[in-house]
Amino acid sequence: MRILLTGGAGFIGSHLADRLLEHGHQVVCMDNLITGRVDNIAHLAGNPGFEFVKHDVSNYIFVKGSIDYVLHFASPASPVDYLTHPIKTLKVGSLGTHNSLGVAKQHGAKFLLASTSEVYGDPLVNPQPESYWGNVNSTGPRGVYDEAKRFAEAITLAYHRSHGIDVRIARIFNTYGERMRHHDGRVVPNFIDQALRDKDLTIYGDGTQTRSFCYVSDLVEGIMRLMDSDLNGPVNIGNPVELSVLDFANRIKEITGCKSGIVFEDLPVNDPRVRRPDITRAKEKLGWEPKVGLDEGLKKVVEWFRNNYPG
Ligand code: NAD
Ligand code: UDP
């Protein structure tokens, strides 16, 4: 297939590009590099199956040649990034999704949206099944990301119902791995970066809030299976092993062997208290579940940070 991958120079997008090329597909990677990096795709330069187009997908998208699948991954994803770029985040979730769906419609291509666990907001149900409607504060600071993705889901299914586009929606939960930027503000790169410099780990709030972390190779496998499925509704893709941010900080301290302490800082507004995917649907319909344990994944990423961001 010839695949348009928006956000392909980002953390997840670049890993997905690698896997798609391994499977013999052609990848047109479209990215404006707002939070992505050319370094993430530099190794693909010269690969005859790979093209990079620098473009903001919130503006009209033109792609030369045929397209069989559109994978829409473009969007700031770290809370620090989307709080820095609130309007661009709203635009890429709304206009960018609209334009990407337009490409799928024009080419008769399938479409997959990278949605998020943030559509559940600060959930009142734990773990979160796809049937849960969520608890989002539309006017709070995180609303720019949550509502953009909720709109993206709504327009994706409207294109399916009104135009017959064959769509998929992946609700991605916290994913970590190599190629995350050390300063992107998310908890995994923050803690690893701090630990490798023997700086205090910054816990926001009291650290009792929970998250469930999925290693990127597992996530990519889930996306590949979802692409090949016939599921038009949302599917949670994440690792259901839940732990508190305090326990997570202690895992990082143990794995890195750092001399860091812990400092407690203010909890960001509307920071979800709990988050854990119910992956029953992915297990039953995709035969998918994560394979890489937290310590195993973190050891790889710590090693990558040591080599790529030497102190
Ligand atoms: P990332 O910031 O590394 O990648 C996002 C990419 O999109 C970047 O390369 C960025 O430059 C590009 N981009 C943003 N706006 C664009 C625009 N208007 N036009 C073209 N390109 C644009 O983040 P990531 O973690 O790789 O996330 C990728 C996708 O997965 C996002 O849609 C995100 O919402 C979703 N997601 C990620 C996670 C996670 O834990 N990593 C969780 C849930 C959802
Ligand atoms: N967090 C933290 N210290 C940091 C960065 C994040 O305690 O240096 C917390 C954050 O408040 C949240 C959790 O870690 O409760 C996960 O944050 P992240 O930014 O990775 O993503 P989120 O899951 O909130 O989208």
PDB file of C-alpha atoms and ligand atoms in Angstrom, residues 6-14 30-37 40 53-59 72-78 81-82 88-89 91-93 96 113-118 145 149 170-176 179-181 184 186 214 219 237 275, ligand 1:
ATOM      1  CA  THR A   6       0.663  12.607   9.120  1.00  0.00           C
ATOM      2  CA  GLY A   7       2.889  13.352  12.115  1.00  0.00           C
ATOM      3  CA  GLY A   8       5.372  10.786  10.805  1.00  0.00           C
ATOM      4  CA  ALA A   9       8.421  12.681  12.122  1.00  0.00           C
ATOM      5  CA  GLY A  10       7.150  12.444  15.691  1.00  0.00           C
ATOM      6  CA  PHE A  11       7.882   9.862  18.347  1.00  0.00           C
ATOM      7  CA  ILE A  12       5.155   7.296  17.540  1.00  0.00           C
ATOM      8  CA  GLY A  13       4.847   8.242  13.861  1.00  0.00           C
ATOM      9  CA  SER A  14       8.510   7.500  13.151  1.00  0.00           C
ATOM     10  CA  MET A  30       3.794  14.605   6.202  1.00  0.00           C
ATOM     11  CA  ASP A  31       4.861  16.724   9.148  1.00  0.00           C
ATOM     12  CA  ASN A  32       5.425  20.401   9.948  1.00  0.00           C
ATOM     13  CA  LEU A  33       8.010  19.489  12.629  1.00  0.00           C
ATOM     14  CA  ILE A  34       6.269  21.536  15.339  1.00  0.00           C
ATOM     15  CA  THR A  35       7.075  18.832  17.911  1.00  0.00           C
ATOM     16  CA  GLY A  36       8.723  16.263  15.617  1.00  0.00           C
ATOM     17  CA  ARG A  37      12.344  16.002  14.559  1.00  0.00           C
ATOM     18  CA  ASN A  40      13.621  10.644  13.986  1.00  0.00           C
ATOM     19  CA  VAL A  53       6.784  16.297   2.842  1.00  0.00           C
ATOM     20  CA  LYS A  54       7.050  19.271   5.187  1.00  0.00           C
ATOM     21  CA  HIS A  55       3.508  20.562   5.490  1.00  0.00           C
ATOM     22  CA  ASP A  56       1.029  21.766   8.118  1.00  0.00           C
ATOM     23  CA  VAL A  57      -1.972  19.457   7.689  1.00  0.00           C
ATOM     24  CA  SER A  58      -4.302  22.090   9.161  1.00  0.00           C
ATOM     25  CA  ASN A  59      -3.952  23.630   5.673  1.00  0.00           C
ATOM     26  CA  HIS A  72      -3.559  10.682  10.973  1.00  0.00           C
ATOM     27  CA  PHE A  73      -1.022  11.014  13.800  1.00  0.00           C
ATOM     28  CA  ALA A  74      -0.249  14.737  13.534  1.00  0.00           C
ATOM     29  CA  SER A  75      -0.901  16.579  16.803  1.00  0.00           C
ATOM     30  CA  PRO A  76       1.111  17.869  19.730  1.00  0.00           C
ATOM     31  CA  ALA A  77       0.743  15.116  22.359  1.00  0.00           C
ATOM     32  CA  SER A  78       2.668  16.137  25.456  1.00  0.00           C
ATOM     33  CA  ASP A  81       3.388  20.974  24.035  1.00  0.00           C
ATOM     34  CA  TYR A  82      -0.361  21.341  23.704  1.00  0.00           C
ATOM     35  CA  LYS A  88      -2.514  24.844  16.730  1.00  0.00           C
ATOM     36  CA  THR A  89      -3.619  21.778  18.727  1.00  0.00           C
ATOM     37  CA  LYS A  91      -6.656  23.273  14.538  1.00  0.00           C
ATOM     38  CA  VAL A  92      -4.798  20.044  13.810  1.00  0.00           C
ATOM     39  CA  GLY A  93      -7.450  18.006  15.648  1.00  0.00           C
ATOM     40  CA  GLY A  96      -6.182  18.723  10.170  1.00  0.00           C
ATOM     41  CA  LEU A 113      -7.209   8.319  13.571  1.00  0.00           C
ATOM     42  CA  ALA A 114      -4.691   8.437  16.425  1.00  0.00           C
ATOM     43  CA  SER A 115      -7.066   9.364  19.233  1.00  0.00           C
ATOM     44  CA  THR A 116      -6.248   9.306  22.915  1.00  0.00           C
ATOM     45  CA  SER A 117      -7.228   8.231  26.408  1.00  0.00           C
ATOM     46  CA  GLU A 118      -7.681  11.973  27.032  1.00  0.00           C
ATOM     47  CA  TYR A 145      -6.362  18.649  23.312  1.00  0.00           C
ATOM     48  CA  LYS A 149      -9.545  14.711  19.723  1.00  0.00           C
ATOM     49  CA  ALA A 170      -7.172   4.037  18.051  1.00  0.00           C
ATOM     50  CA  ARG A 171      -7.533   5.431  21.574  1.00  0.00           C
ATOM     51  CA  ILE A 172      -3.884   5.448  22.538  1.00  0.00           C
ATOM     52  CA  PHE A 173      -2.912   5.415  26.236  1.00  0.00           C
ATOM     53  CA  ASN A 174       0.420   6.690  27.629  1.00  0.00           C
ATOM     54  CA  THR A 175       3.116   5.313  25.351  1.00  0.00           C
ATOM     55  CA  TYR A 176       6.871   5.629  25.843  1.00  0.00           C
ATOM     56  CA  ARG A 179      12.994   8.998  20.254  1.00  0.00           C
ATOM     57  CA  MET A 180      10.933  10.857  22.865  1.00  0.00           C
ATOM     58  CA  ARG A 181      12.444  14.315  23.255  1.00  0.00           C
ATOM     59  CA  ASP A 184       9.052  17.163  25.903  1.00  0.00           C
ATOM     60  CA  ARG A 186       5.994  14.043  29.679  1.00  0.00           C
ATOM     61  CA  CYS A 214       2.814   0.994  27.034  1.00  0.00           C
ATOM     62  CA  LEU A 219       1.579   0.112  20.527  1.00  0.00           C
ATOM     63  CA  ILE A 237      -4.580   0.470  22.725  1.00  0.00           C
ATOM     64  CA  ARG A 275      -5.920   6.154  33.922  1.00  0.00           C
TER      65      ARG A 275
HETATM   66  P1  NAD B   1       4.896  13.832  18.882  1.00  0.00           P
HETATM   67  O1  NAD B   1       4.736  15.232  19.329  1.00  0.00           O
HETATM   68  O2  NAD B   1       6.247  13.204  19.014  1.00  0.00           O
HETATM   69  O3  NAD B   1       4.442  13.647  17.382  1.00  0.00           O
HETATM   70  C1  NAD B   1       3.442  14.412  16.775  1.00  0.00           C
HETATM   71  C2  NAD B   1       3.903  14.788  15.378  1.00  0.00           C
HETATM   72  O4  NAD B   1       2.866  15.529  14.724  1.00  0.00           O
HETATM   73  C3  NAD B   1       5.142  15.677  15.391  1.00  0.00           C
HETATM   74  O5  NAD B   1       6.099  15.190  14.495  1.00  0.00           O
HETATM   75  C4  NAD B   1       4.613  17.030  14.969  1.00  0.00           C
HETATM   76  O6  NAD B   1       5.590  17.831  14.343  1.00  0.00           O
HETATM   77  C5  NAD B   1       3.474  16.629  14.063  1.00  0.00           C
HETATM   78  N1  NAD B   1       2.454  17.678  13.893  1.00  0.00           N
HETATM   79  C6  NAD B   1       1.766  18.342  14.842  1.00  0.00           C
HETATM   80  N2  NAD B   1       0.922  19.234  14.302  1.00  0.00           N
HETATM   81  C7  NAD B   1       1.062  19.119  12.941  1.00  0.00           C
HETATM   82  C8  NAD B   1       0.461  19.749  11.840  1.00  0.00           C
HETATM   83  N3  NAD B   1      -0.459  20.718  11.986  1.00  0.00           N
HETATM   84  N4  NAD B   1       0.840  19.386  10.588  1.00  0.00           N
HETATM   85  C9  NAD B   1       1.765  18.405  10.391  1.00  0.00           C
HETATM   86  N5  NAD B   1       2.374  17.777  11.420  1.00  0.00           N
HETATM   87  C10 NAD B   1       2.033  18.123  12.677  1.00  0.00           C
HETATM   88  O7  NAD B   1       3.816  12.981  19.696  1.00  0.00           O
HETATM   89  P2  NAD B   1       3.533  11.412  19.744  1.00  0.00           P
HETATM   90  O8  NAD B   1       3.624  11.001  21.152  1.00  0.00           O
HETATM   91  O9  NAD B   1       4.332  10.716  18.716  1.00  0.00           O
HETATM   92  O10 NAD B   1       1.986  11.386  19.340  1.00  0.00           O
HETATM   93  C11 NAD B   1       1.565  11.021  18.033  1.00  0.00           C
HETATM   94  C12 NAD B   1       0.055  10.927  17.986  1.00  0.00           C
HETATM   95  O11 NAD B   1      -0.404   9.936  18.905  1.00  0.00           O
HETATM   96  C13 NAD B   1      -0.659  12.229  18.335  1.00  0.00           C
HETATM   97  O12 NAD B   1      -1.792  12.371  17.515  1.00  0.00           O
HETATM   98  C14 NAD B   1      -1.089  12.003  19.772  1.00  0.00           C
HETATM   99  O13 NAD B   1      -2.234  12.746  20.104  1.00  0.00           O
HETATM  100  C15 NAD B   1      -1.361  10.502  19.783  1.00  0.00           C
HETATM  101  N6  NAD B   1      -1.213   9.950  21.140  1.00  0.00           N
HETATM  102  C16 NAD B   1       0.022   9.759  21.692  1.00  0.00           C
HETATM  103  C17 NAD B   1       0.122   9.265  22.985  1.00  0.00           C
HETATM  104  C18 NAD B   1       1.449   8.988  23.639  1.00  0.00           C
HETATM  105  O14 NAD B   1       1.469   8.560  24.791  1.00  0.00           O
HETATM  106  N7  NAD B   1       2.574   9.172  23.003  1.00  0.00           N
HETATM  107  C19 NAD B   1      -1.044   8.982  23.720  1.00  0.00           C
HETATM  108  C20 NAD B   1      -2.275   9.233  23.125  1.00  0.00           C
HETATM  109  C21 NAD B   1      -2.351   9.701  21.839  1.00  0.00           C
END
